[in-house]
C-alpha positions as MATLAB code, in Angstrom:
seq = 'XXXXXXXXXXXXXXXXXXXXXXXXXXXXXXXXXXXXXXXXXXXXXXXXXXXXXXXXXXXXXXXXXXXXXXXXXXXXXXXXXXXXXXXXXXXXXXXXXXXXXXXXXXXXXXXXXXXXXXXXXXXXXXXXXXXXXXXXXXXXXXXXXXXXXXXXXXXXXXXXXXXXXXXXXXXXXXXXXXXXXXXXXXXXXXXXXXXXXXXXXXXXXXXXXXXXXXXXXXXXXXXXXXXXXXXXXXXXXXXXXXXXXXXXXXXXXXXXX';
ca = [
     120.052  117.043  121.510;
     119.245  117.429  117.907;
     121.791  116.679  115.339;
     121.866  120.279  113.195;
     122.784  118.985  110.331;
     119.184  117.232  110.452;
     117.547  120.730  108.728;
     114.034  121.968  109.890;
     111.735  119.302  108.799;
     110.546  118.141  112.000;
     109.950  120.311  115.148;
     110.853  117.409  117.549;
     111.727  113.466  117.804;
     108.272  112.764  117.951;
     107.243  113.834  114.569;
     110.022  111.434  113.271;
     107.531  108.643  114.103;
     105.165  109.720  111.137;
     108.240  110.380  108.834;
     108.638  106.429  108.935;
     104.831  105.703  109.492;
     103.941  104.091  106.061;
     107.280  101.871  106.751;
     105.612   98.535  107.297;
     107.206   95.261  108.019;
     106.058   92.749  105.723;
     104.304   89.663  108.265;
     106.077   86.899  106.373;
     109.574   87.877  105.939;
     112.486   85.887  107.633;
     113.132   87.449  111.319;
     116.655   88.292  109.446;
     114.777   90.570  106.435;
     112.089   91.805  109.346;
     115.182   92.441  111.749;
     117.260   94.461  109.474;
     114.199   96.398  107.638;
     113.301   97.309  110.929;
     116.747   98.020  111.964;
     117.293  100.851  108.625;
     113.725  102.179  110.268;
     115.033  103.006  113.291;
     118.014  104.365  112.018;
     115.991  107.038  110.044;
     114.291  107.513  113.243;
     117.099  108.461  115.601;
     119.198  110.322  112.888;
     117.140  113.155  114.387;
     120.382  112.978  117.297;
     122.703  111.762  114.520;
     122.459  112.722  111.135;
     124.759  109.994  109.616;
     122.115  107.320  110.982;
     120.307  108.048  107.543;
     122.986  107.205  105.508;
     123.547  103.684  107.430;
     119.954  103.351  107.477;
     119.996  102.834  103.147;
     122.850  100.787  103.225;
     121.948   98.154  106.286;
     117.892   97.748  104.934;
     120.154   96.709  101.376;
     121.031   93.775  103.659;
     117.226   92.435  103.177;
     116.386   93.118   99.765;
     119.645   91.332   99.035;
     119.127   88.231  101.158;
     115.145   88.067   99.854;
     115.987   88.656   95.955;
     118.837   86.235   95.876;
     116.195   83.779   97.535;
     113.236   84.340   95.222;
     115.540   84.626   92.121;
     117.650   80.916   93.453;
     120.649   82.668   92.502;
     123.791   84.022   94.844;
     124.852   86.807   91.926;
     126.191   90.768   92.676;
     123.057   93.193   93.928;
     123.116   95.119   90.689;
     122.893   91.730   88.881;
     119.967   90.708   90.963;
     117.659   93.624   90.749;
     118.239   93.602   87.018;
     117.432   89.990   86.595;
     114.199   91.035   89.006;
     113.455   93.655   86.535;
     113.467   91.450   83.483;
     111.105   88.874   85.023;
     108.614   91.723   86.172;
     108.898   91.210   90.021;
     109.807   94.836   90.255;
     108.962   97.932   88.070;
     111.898   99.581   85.958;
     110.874  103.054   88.568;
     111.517  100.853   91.861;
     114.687   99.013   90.169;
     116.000  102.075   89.563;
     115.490  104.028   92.637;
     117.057  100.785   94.536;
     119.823  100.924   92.069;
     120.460  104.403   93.877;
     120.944  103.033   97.191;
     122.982   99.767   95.682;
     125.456  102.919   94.401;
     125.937  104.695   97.602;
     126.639  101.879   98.962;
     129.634  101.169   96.764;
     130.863  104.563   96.861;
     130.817  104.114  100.946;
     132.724  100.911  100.472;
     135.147  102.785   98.198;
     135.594  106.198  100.482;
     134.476  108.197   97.495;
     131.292  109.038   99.890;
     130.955  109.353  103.719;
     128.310  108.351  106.179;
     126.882  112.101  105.709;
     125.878  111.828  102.200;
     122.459  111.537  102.608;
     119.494  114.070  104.428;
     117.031  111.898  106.507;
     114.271  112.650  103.620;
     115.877  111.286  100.892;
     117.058  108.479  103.266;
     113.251  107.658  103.603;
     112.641  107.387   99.942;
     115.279  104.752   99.272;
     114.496  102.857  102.196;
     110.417  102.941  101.069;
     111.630  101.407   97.752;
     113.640   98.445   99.848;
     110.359   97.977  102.053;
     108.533   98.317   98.826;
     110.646   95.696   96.943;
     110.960   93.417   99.737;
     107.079   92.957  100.211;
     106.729   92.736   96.486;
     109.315   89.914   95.952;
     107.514   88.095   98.929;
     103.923   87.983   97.118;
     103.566   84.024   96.294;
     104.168   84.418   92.346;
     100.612   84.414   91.516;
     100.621   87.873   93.065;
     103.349   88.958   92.013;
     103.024   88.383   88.576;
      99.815   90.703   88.897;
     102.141   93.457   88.624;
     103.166   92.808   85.446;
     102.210   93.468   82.035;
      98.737   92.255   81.038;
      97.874   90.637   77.967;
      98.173   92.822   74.973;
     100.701   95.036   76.681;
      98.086   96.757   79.362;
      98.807   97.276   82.426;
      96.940   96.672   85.749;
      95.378   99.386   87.432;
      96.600   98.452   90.729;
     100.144   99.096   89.950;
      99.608  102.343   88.081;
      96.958  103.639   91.781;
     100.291  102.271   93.708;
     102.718  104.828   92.052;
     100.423  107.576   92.072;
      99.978  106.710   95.972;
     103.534  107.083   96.252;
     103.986  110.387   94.452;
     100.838  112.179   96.425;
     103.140  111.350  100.041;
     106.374  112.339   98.101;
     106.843  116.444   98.761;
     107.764  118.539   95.314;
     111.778  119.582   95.689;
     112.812  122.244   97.940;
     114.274  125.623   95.826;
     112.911  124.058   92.574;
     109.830  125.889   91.996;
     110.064  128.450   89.654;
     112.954  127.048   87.919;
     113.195  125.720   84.042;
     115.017  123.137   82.443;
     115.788  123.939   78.767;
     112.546  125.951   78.788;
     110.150  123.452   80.918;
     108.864  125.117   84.313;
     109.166  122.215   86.803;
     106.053  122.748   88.638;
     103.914  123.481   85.561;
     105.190  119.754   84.046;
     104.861  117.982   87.499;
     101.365  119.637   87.568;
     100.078  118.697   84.112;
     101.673  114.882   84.382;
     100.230  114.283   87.437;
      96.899  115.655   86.628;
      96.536  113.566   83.407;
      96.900  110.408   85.551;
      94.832  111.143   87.496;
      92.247  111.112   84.999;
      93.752  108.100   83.489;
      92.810  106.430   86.505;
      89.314  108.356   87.233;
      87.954  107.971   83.576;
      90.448  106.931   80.892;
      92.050  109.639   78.471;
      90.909  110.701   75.595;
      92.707  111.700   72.564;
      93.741  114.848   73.682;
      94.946  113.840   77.009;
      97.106  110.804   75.613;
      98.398  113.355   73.050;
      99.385  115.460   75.885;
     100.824  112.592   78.375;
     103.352  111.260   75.388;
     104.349  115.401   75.569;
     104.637  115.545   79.669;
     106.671  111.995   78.902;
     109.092  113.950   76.398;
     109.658  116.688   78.580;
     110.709  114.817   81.330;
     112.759  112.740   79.016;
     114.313  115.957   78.311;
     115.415  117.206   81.563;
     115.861  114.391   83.876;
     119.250  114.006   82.947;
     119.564  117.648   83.502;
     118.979  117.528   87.001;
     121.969  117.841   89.414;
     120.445  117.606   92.356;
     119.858  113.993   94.512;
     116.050  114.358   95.065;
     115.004  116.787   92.496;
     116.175  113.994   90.112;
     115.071  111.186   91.662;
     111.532  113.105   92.344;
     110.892  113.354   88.297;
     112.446  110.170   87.409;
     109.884  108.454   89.589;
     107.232  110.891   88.097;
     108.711  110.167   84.263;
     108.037  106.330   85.903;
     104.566  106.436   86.347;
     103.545  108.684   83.155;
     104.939  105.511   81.420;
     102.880  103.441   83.219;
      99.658  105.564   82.187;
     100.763  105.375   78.903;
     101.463  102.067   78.437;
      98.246  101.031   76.536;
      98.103  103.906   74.515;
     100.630  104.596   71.520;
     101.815  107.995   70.712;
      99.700  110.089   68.200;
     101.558  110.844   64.874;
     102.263  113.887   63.620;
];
């Protein structure tokens, strides 16, 4: 039987299958890192019959991103420490580290019974375990490859990484109950539209002065009313958005005025 608590976002078990679809098992991770990715996968699968499965599903795929950044960094430090020091060297983008910092914190408000094994819906459960499988198969790339996600010289960025975010945000859905609704005067749906429509033409043809005027403006917005967000995916959704107008931005600078 379903779990009601699981909401209305699936008719049946079945359509739980493409929910976790674009969850791929990196081919050359450890059977441990394959066994417990695939392990938080299933989870998210079967929390259809038990909607607490979610929750465990973030917290056990934290077991590989652990075990595979403490082994690419050659360090045995805290998990907040490690995706930091993974940050500074540029094997993961500030967007990922901070969407796996999310999961690294419900996780430590699980271990201090300030949260319970309901916290999480089996959507938003998704989206923190993409970033682990995400992370993972970065931090596995031989570091050739993975320095290709990095900065370029001069401070540009590659255009793989910027297609790769914008991949991401086309499969994330826009926040239930949010449209319509302002934040200190911005229209949610109006800013999501305009960001995401100047990157795509960032990656299409390049921006022109107008457009790079008006990307530095989408980025101020949503520096403005991120933190004004009190809702789980609603933020997230925008700070991941915020994420990769930065990355469209990068080469340009900011037009004076």
């Amino acid at each position: 039987m379903r779990d009601p608590r699981a909401g209305d976002f699936v008719l049946d078990h079945a359509d739980m299958h493409a929910l976790v679809a674009d969850l791929v098992l990196p081919a050359d991770a450890s059977m441990y890192v394959m066994s417990a990715m695939e392990t938080s996968r299933e989870l998210i699968r079967h929390s259809y019959y038990r909607y607490e499965f979610a929750t465990v599903a973030v917290t056990h795929s934290l077991f590989a991103l652990e075990h595979v950044l403490a082994e690419r960094l050659a360090t045995d430090e805290p998990l907040h420490v490690l995706i930091r020091r993974a940050t500074d060297t540029g094997l993961i983008t500030a967007g990922l580290a901070a969407e796996l910092d999310r999961g690294r914190l419900l996780r430590d408000k699980l271990t201090q019974g300030v949260a319970s094994s309901a916290a999480l819906r089996p959507l938003r459960a998704v989206a923190l375990v993409r970033a682990v499988f995400d992370a993972v198969t970065l931090l596995l790339r031989p570091p050739s490859a993975a320095g290709a996600t990095g900065a370029g010289p001069g401070g540009t960025r590659p255009e793989g990484g910027l297609a790769r975010l914008w991949e991401d945000h086309l499969r994330a859905p826009f926040p239930d109950g949010f449209r319509g609704v302002e934040f200190d005067g911005v229209d949610l749906v109006l800013l999501d539209a305009d960001v995401a429509g100047l990157v795509q033409r960032e990656l299409k043809d390049g921006l022109d002065d107008t457009g790079i005027a008006c990307l530095w403006g989408g980025i101020a917005d949503l520096d403005k009313i991120v933190p004004l967000i009190n809702e789980e995916y609603c933020a997230a959704y925008f700070t991941k958005l915020r994420a990769m107008a930065r990355v469209a931005a990068a080469p340009y600078l900011p037009t004076a005025t």
